[in-house]
mmCIF file of C-alpha atoms in Angstrom:
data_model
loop_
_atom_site.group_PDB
_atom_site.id
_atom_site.type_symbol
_atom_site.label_atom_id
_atom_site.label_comp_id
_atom_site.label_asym_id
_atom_site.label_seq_id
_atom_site.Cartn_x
_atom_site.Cartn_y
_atom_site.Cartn_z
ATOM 1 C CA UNK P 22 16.758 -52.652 -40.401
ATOM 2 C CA UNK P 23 15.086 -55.734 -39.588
ATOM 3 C CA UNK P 24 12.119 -56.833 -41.198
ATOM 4 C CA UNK P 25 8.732 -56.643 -39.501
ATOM 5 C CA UNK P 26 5.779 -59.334 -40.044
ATOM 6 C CA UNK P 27 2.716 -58.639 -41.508
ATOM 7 C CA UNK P 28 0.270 -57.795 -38.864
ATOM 8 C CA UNK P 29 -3.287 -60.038 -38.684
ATOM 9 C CA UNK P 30 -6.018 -59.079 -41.307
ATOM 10 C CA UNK P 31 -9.542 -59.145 -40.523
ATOM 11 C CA UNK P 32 -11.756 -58.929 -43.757
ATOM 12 C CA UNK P 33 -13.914 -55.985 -44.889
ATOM 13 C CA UNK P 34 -17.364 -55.902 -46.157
ATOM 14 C CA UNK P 35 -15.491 -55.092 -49.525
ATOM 15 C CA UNK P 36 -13.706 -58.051 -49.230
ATOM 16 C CA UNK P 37 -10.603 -56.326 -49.060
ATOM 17 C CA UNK P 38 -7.853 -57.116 -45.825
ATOM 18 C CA UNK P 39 -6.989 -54.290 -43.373
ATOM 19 C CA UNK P 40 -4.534 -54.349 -40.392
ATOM 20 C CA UNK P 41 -6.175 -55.259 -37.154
ATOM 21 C CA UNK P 42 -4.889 -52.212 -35.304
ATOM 22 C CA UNK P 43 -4.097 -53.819 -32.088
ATOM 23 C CA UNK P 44 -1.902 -56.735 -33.188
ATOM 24 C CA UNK P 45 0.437 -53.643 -35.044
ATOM 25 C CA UNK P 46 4.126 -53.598 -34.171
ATOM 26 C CA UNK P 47 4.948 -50.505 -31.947
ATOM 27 C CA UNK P 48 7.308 -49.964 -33.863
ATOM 28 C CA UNK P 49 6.119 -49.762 -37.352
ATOM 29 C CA UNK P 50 3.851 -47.063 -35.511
ATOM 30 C CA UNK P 51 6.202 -44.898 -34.232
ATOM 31 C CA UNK P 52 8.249 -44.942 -37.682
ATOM 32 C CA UNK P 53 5.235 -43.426 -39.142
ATOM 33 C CA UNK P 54 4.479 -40.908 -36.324
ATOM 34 C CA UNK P 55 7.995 -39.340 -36.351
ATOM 35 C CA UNK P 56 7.318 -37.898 -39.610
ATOM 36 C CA UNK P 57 4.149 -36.485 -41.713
ATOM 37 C CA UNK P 58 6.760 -37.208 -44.635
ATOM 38 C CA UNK P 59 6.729 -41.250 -44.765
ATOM 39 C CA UNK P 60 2.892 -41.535 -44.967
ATOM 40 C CA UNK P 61 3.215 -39.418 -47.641
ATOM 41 C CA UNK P 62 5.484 -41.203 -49.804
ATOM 42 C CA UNK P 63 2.832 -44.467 -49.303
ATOM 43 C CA UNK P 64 -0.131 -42.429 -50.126
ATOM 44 C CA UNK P 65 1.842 -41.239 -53.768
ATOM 45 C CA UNK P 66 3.135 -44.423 -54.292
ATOM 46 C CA UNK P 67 -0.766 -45.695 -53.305
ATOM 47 C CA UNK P 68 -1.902 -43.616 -56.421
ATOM 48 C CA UNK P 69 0.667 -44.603 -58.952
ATOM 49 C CA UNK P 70 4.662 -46.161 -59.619
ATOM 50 C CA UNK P 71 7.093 -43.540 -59.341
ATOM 51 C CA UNK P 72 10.848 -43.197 -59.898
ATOM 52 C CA UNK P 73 12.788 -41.423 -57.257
ATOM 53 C CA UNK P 74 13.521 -38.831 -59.116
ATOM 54 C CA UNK P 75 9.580 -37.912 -59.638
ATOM 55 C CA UNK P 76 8.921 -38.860 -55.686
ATOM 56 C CA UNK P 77 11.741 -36.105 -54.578
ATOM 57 C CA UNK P 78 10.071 -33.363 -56.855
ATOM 58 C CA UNK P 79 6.476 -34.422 -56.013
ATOM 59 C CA UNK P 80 7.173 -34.343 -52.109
ATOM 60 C CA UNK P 81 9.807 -31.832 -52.200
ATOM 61 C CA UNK P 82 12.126 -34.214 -49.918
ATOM 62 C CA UNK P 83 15.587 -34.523 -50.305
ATOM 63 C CA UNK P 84 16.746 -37.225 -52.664
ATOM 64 C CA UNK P 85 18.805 -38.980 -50.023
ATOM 65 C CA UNK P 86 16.897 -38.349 -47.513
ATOM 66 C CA UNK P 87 13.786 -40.131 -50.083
ATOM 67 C CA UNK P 88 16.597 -42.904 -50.866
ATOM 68 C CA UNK P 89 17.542 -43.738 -47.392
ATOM 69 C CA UNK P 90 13.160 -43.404 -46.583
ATOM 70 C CA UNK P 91 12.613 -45.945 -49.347
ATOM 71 C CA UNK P 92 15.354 -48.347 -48.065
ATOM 72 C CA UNK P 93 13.229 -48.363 -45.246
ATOM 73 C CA UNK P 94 9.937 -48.983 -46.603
ATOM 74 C CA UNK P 95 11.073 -51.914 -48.231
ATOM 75 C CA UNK P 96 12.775 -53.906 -45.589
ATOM 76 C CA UNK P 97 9.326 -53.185 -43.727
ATOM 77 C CA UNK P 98 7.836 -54.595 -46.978
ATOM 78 C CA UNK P 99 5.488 -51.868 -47.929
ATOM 79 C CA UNK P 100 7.221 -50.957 -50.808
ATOM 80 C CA UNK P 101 8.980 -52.796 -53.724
ATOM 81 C CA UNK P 102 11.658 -51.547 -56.363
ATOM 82 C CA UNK P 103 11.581 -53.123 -59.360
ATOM 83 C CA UNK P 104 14.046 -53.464 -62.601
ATOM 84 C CA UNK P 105 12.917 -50.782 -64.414
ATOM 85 C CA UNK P 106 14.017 -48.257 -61.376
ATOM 86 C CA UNK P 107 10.127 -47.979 -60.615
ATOM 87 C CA UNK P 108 9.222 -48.198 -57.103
ATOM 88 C CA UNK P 109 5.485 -49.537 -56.129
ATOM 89 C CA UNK P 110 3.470 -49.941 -53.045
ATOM 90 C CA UNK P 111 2.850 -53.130 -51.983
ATOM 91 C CA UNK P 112 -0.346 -55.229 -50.870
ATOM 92 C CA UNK P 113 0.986 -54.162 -46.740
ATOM 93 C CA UNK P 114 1.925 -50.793 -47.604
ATOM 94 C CA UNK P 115 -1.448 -50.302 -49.651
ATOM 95 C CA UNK P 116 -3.470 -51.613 -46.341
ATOM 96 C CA UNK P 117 -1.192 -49.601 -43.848
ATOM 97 C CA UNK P 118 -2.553 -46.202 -45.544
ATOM 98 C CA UNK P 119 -5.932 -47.603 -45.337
ATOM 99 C CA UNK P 120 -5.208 -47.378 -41.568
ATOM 100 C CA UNK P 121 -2.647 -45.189 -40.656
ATOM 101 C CA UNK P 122 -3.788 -42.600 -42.369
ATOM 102 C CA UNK P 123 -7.187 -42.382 -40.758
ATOM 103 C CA UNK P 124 -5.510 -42.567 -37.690
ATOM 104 C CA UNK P 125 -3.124 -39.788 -38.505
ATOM 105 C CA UNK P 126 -6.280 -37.506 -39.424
ATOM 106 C CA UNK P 127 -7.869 -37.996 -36.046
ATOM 107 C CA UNK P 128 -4.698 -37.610 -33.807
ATOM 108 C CA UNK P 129 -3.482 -34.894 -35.963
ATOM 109 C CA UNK P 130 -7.507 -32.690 -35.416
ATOM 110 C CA UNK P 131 -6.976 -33.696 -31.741
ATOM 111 C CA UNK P 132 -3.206 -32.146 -31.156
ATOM 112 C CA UNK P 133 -4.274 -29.391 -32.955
ATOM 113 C CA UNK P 134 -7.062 -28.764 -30.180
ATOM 114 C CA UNK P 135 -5.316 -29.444 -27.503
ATOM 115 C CA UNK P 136 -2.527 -26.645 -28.354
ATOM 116 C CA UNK P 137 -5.736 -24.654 -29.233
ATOM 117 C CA UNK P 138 -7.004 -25.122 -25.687
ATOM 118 C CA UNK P 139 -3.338 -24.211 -24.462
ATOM 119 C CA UNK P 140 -3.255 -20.969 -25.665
ATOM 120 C CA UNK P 141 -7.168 -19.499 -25.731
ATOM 121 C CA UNK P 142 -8.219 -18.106 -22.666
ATOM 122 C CA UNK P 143 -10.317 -20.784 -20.225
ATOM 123 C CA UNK P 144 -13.082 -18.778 -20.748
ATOM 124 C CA UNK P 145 -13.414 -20.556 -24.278
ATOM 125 C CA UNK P 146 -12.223 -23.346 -23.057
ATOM 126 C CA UNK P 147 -13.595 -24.375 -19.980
ATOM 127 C CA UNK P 148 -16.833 -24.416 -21.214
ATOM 128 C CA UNK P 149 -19.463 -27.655 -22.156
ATOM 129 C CA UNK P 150 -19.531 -26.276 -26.360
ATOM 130 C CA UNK P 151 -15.295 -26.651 -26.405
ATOM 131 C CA UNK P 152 -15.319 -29.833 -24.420
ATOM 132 C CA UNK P 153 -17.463 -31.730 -26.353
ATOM 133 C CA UNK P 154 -15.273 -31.401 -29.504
ATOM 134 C CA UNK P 155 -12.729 -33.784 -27.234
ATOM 135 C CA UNK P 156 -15.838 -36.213 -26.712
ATOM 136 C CA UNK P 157 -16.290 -35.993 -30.722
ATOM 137 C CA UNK P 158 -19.603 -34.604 -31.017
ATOM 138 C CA UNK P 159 -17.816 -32.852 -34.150
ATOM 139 C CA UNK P 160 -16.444 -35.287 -36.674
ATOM 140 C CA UNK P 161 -13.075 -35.317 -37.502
ATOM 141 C CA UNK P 162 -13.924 -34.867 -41.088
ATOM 142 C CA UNK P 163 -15.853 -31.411 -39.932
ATOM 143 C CA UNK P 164 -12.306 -30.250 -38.473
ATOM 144 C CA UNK P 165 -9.060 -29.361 -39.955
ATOM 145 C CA UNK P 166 -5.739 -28.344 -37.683
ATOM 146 C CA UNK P 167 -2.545 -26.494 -39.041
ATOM 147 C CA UNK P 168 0.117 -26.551 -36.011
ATOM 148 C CA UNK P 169 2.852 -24.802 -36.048
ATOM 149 C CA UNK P 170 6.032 -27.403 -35.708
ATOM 150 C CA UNK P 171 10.098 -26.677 -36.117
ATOM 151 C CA UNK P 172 9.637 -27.734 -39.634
ATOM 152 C CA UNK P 173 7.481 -25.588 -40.710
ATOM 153 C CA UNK P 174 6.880 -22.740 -38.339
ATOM 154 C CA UNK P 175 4.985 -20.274 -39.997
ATOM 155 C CA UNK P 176 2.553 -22.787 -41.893
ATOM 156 C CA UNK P 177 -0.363 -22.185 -39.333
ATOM 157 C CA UNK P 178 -0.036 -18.021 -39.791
ATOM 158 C CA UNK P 179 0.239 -18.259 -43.595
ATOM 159 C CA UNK P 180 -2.948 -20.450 -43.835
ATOM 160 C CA UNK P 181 -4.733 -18.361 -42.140
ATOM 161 C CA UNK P 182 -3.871 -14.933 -43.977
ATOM 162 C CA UNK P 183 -4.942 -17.030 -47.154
ATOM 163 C CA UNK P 184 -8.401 -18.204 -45.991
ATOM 164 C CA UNK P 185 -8.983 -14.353 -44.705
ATOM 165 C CA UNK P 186 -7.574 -13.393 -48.096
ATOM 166 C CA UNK P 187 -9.697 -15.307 -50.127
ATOM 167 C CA UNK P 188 -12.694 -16.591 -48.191
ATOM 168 C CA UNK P 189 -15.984 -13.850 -47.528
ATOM 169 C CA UNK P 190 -16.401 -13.619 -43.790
ATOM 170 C CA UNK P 191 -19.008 -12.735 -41.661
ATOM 171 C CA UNK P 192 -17.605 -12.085 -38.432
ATOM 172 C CA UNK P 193 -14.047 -11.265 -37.860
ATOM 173 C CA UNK P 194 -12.413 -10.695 -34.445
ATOM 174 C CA UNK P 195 -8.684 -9.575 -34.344
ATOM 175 C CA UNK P 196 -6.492 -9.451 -31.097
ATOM 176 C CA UNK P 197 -3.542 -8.937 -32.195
ATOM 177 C CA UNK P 198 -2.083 -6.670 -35.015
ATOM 178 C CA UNK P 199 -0.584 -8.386 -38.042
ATOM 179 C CA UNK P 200 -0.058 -5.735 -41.475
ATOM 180 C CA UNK P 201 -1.183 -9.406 -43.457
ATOM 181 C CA UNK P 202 -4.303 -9.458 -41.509
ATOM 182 C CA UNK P 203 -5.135 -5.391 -41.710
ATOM 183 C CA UNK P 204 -4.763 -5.377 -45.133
ATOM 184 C CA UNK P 205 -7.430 -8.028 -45.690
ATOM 185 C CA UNK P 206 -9.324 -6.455 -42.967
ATOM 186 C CA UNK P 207 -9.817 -3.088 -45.377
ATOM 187 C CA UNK P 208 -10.698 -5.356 -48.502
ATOM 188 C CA UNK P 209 -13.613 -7.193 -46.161
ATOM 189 C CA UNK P 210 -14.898 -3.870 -44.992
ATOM 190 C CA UNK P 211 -14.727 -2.232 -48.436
ATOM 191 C CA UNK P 212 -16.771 -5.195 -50.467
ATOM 192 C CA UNK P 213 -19.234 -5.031 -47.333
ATOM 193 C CA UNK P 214 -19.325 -8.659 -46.810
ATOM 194 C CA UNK P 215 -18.514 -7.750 -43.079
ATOM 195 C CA UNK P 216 -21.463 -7.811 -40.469
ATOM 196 C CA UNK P 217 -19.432 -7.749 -37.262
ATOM 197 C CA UNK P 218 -16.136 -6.805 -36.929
ATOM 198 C CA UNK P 219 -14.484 -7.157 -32.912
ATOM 199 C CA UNK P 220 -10.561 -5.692 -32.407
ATOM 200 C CA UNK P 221 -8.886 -5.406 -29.390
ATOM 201 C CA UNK P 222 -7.606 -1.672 -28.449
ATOM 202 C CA UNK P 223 -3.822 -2.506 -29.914
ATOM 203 C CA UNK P 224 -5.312 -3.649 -33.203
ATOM 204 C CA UNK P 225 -7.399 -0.644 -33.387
ATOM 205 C CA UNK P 226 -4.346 1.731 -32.797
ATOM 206 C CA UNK P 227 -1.996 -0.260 -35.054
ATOM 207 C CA UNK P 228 -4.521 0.089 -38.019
ATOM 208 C CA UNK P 229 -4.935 4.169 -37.120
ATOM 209 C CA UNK P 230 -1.719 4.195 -37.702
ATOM 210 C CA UNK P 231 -1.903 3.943 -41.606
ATOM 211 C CA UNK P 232 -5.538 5.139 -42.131
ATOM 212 C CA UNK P 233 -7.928 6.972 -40.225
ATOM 213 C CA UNK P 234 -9.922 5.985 -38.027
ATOM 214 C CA UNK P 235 -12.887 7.977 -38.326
ATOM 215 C CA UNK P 236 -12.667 6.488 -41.849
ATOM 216 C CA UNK P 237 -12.545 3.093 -40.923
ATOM 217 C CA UNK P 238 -15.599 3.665 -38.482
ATOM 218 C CA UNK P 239 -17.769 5.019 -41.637
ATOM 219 C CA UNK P 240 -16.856 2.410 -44.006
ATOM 220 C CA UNK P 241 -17.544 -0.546 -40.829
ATOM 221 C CA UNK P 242 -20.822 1.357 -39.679
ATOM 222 C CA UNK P 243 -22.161 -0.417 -36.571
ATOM 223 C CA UNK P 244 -20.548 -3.780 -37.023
ATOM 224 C CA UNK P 245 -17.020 -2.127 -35.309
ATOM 225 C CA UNK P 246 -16.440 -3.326 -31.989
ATOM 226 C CA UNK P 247 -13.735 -2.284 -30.111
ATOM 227 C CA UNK P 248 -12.771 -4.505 -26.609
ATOM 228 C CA UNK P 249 -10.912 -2.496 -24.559
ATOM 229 C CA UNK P 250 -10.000 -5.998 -22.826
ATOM 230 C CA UNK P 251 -7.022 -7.492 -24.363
ATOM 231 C CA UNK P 252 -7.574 -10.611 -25.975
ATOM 232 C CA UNK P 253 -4.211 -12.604 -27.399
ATOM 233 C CA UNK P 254 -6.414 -14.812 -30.807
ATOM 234 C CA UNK P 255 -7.729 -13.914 -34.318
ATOM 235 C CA UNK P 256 -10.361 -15.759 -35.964
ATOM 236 C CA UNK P 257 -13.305 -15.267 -38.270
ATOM 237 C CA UNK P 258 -16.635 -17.109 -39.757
ATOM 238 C CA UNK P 259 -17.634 -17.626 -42.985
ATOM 239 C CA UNK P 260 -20.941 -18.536 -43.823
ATOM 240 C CA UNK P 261 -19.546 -22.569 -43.245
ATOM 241 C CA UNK P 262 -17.049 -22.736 -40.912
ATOM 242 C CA UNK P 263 -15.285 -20.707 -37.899
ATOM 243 C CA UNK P 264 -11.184 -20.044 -38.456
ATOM 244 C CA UNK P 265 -9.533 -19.703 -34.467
ATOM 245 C CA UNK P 266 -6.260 -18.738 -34.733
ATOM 246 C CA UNK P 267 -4.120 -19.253 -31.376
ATOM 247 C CA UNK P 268 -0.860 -17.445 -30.564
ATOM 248 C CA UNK P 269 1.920 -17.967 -28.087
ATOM 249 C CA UNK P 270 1.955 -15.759 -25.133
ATOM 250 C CA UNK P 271 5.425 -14.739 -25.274
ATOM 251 C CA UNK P 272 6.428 -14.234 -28.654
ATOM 252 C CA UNK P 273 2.826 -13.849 -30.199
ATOM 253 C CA UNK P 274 4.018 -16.481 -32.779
ATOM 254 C CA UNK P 275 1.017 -18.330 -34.302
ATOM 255 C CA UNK P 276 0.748 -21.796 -32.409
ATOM 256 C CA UNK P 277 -2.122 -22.987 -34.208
ATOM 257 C CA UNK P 278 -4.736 -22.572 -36.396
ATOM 258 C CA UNK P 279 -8.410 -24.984 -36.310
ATOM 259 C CA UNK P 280 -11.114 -24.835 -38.442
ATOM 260 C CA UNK P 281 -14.593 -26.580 -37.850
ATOM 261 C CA UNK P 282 -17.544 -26.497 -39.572
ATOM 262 C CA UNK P 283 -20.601 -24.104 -38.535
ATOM 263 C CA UNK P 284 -22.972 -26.482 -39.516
ATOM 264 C CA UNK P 285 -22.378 -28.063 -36.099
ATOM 265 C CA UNK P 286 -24.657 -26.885 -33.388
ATOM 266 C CA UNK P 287 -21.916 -27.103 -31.151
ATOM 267 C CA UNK P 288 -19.212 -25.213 -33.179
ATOM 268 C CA UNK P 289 -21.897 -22.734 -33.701
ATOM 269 C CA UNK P 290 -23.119 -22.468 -29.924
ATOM 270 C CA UNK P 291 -18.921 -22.047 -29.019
ATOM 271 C CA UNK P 292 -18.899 -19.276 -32.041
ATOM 272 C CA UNK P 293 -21.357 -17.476 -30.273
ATOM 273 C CA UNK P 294 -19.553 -17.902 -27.179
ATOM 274 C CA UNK P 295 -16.917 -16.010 -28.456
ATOM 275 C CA UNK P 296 -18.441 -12.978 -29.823
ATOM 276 C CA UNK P 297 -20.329 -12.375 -26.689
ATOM 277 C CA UNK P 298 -17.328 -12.602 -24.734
ATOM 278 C CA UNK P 299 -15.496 -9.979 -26.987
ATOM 279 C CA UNK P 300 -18.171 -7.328 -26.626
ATOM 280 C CA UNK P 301 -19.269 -7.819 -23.114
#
């Protein structure tokens, strides 16, 4: 592969050099955006010198797939091999995950809300409190995204089972039946950290299906909800952040999964949104 020039630096207020992003080659660009996997063998070798060997197990990549990855890296001059089989990031490769990765964060949030807007309802999403997240009122640092991609297809469901596993919600609202999600559903309601609880019809007969429902009704109280209008998401809040989960129409496969932080007005204000569409 042919070798690629350094692109023009422009100083910090550090001192330090970083890439001026408009006089980068397209192509060392879309190198990086074909796969999460190369960024993250710069930001390892950003933290310290590894051997191959180490790289492979750290990443869990392929060795040959890391070999023929590194090959790469260093005729783009990023990274350097030397004698004692070590590889190292170099001065370029340090400065393009000063950029790149910052720019990977922010394209990464936004793809994650525009399949989020793909699969909600427009009722969420024609409306000014989801909009303005595309105008980034919310800071990409108050959002994470976990889309669901050939590689790893069920990354975006399992996420979300372990934040509704582990995390103490508030509100939960559950369209569609999942045995991961009903079983964390009965822990929330039995430690009574629960104050408002919204499932669609489906949900609410998939669930009687193991317990009873009357039970269920006496251990949720007055925070059970149940929307007879069938609603196709899953989400919850915590006392932080709001969890969306958003599903494919045909197959009900989780598409994607977007958190953002509650202390937002606007994350808050589309929160509300959604509860009060649910129950009215």
């Amino acid at each position: 592969m042919a070798e690629s020039r350094p692109p023009v630096s422009r100083e910090r207020d550090s001192g330090h050099t970083v890439p001026s992003f408009e006089n980068w080659s397209w192509e060392w660009l879309e190198y990086l955006a074909r796969s999460p996997r190369r960024i993250r063998v710069l930001h390892v070798l950003d933290e310290n010198a590894h051997r191959k060997g180490e790289l492979s197990d750290t990443l869990n990549i392929p060795r040959s797939t890391l070999l023929r990855t590194l090959r790469e890296m260093i005729g783009y001059g990023w990274v350097a091999e030397r004698q004692t089989g070590l590889y190292e990031i170099t001065l370029a490769g340090g400065l393009v995950v000063d950029v790149f990765e910052e720019f990977y964060r922010q394209f990464h949030s936004l793809a994650g809300l525009t399949q989020l807007e793909q699969v909600l309802p427009s009722e969420l999403t024609n409306c000014p409190e989801f909009q303005s997240l595309f105008q980034r009122r919310v800071g990409y640092d108050e959002a994470s995204t976990y889309v669901s991609t050939a590689d790893s297809p069920y990354e975006p469901m399992r996420n979300f089972a372990e934040k509704l596993r582990s995390e103490d919600i508030e509100c939960l609202f559950l369209g569609v039946a999942n045995p991961f999600y009903s079983d964390s559903l009965r822990r929330s309601l039995d430690d009574g950290s629960i104050s408002e609880l919204i499932v669609s019809r489906n949900v609410m007969d998939d669930i009687s299906q193991r317990e009873s429902f009357d039970d269920l009704r006496s251990v949720a109280g007055g925070s059970l909800s149940i929307a007879e209008d069938t609603f196709r998401y899953n989400g919850f809040t915590t006392g932080q952040t709001l969890v969306i989960e958003g599903l494919n129409e045909e197959d009900l496969m989780t598409q994607v999964v977007v958190e953002l932080s509650l202390t937002v007005d606007t994350v808050r204000e589309w929160s509300e949104r959604i509860s009060t569409t649910l129950v009215n």
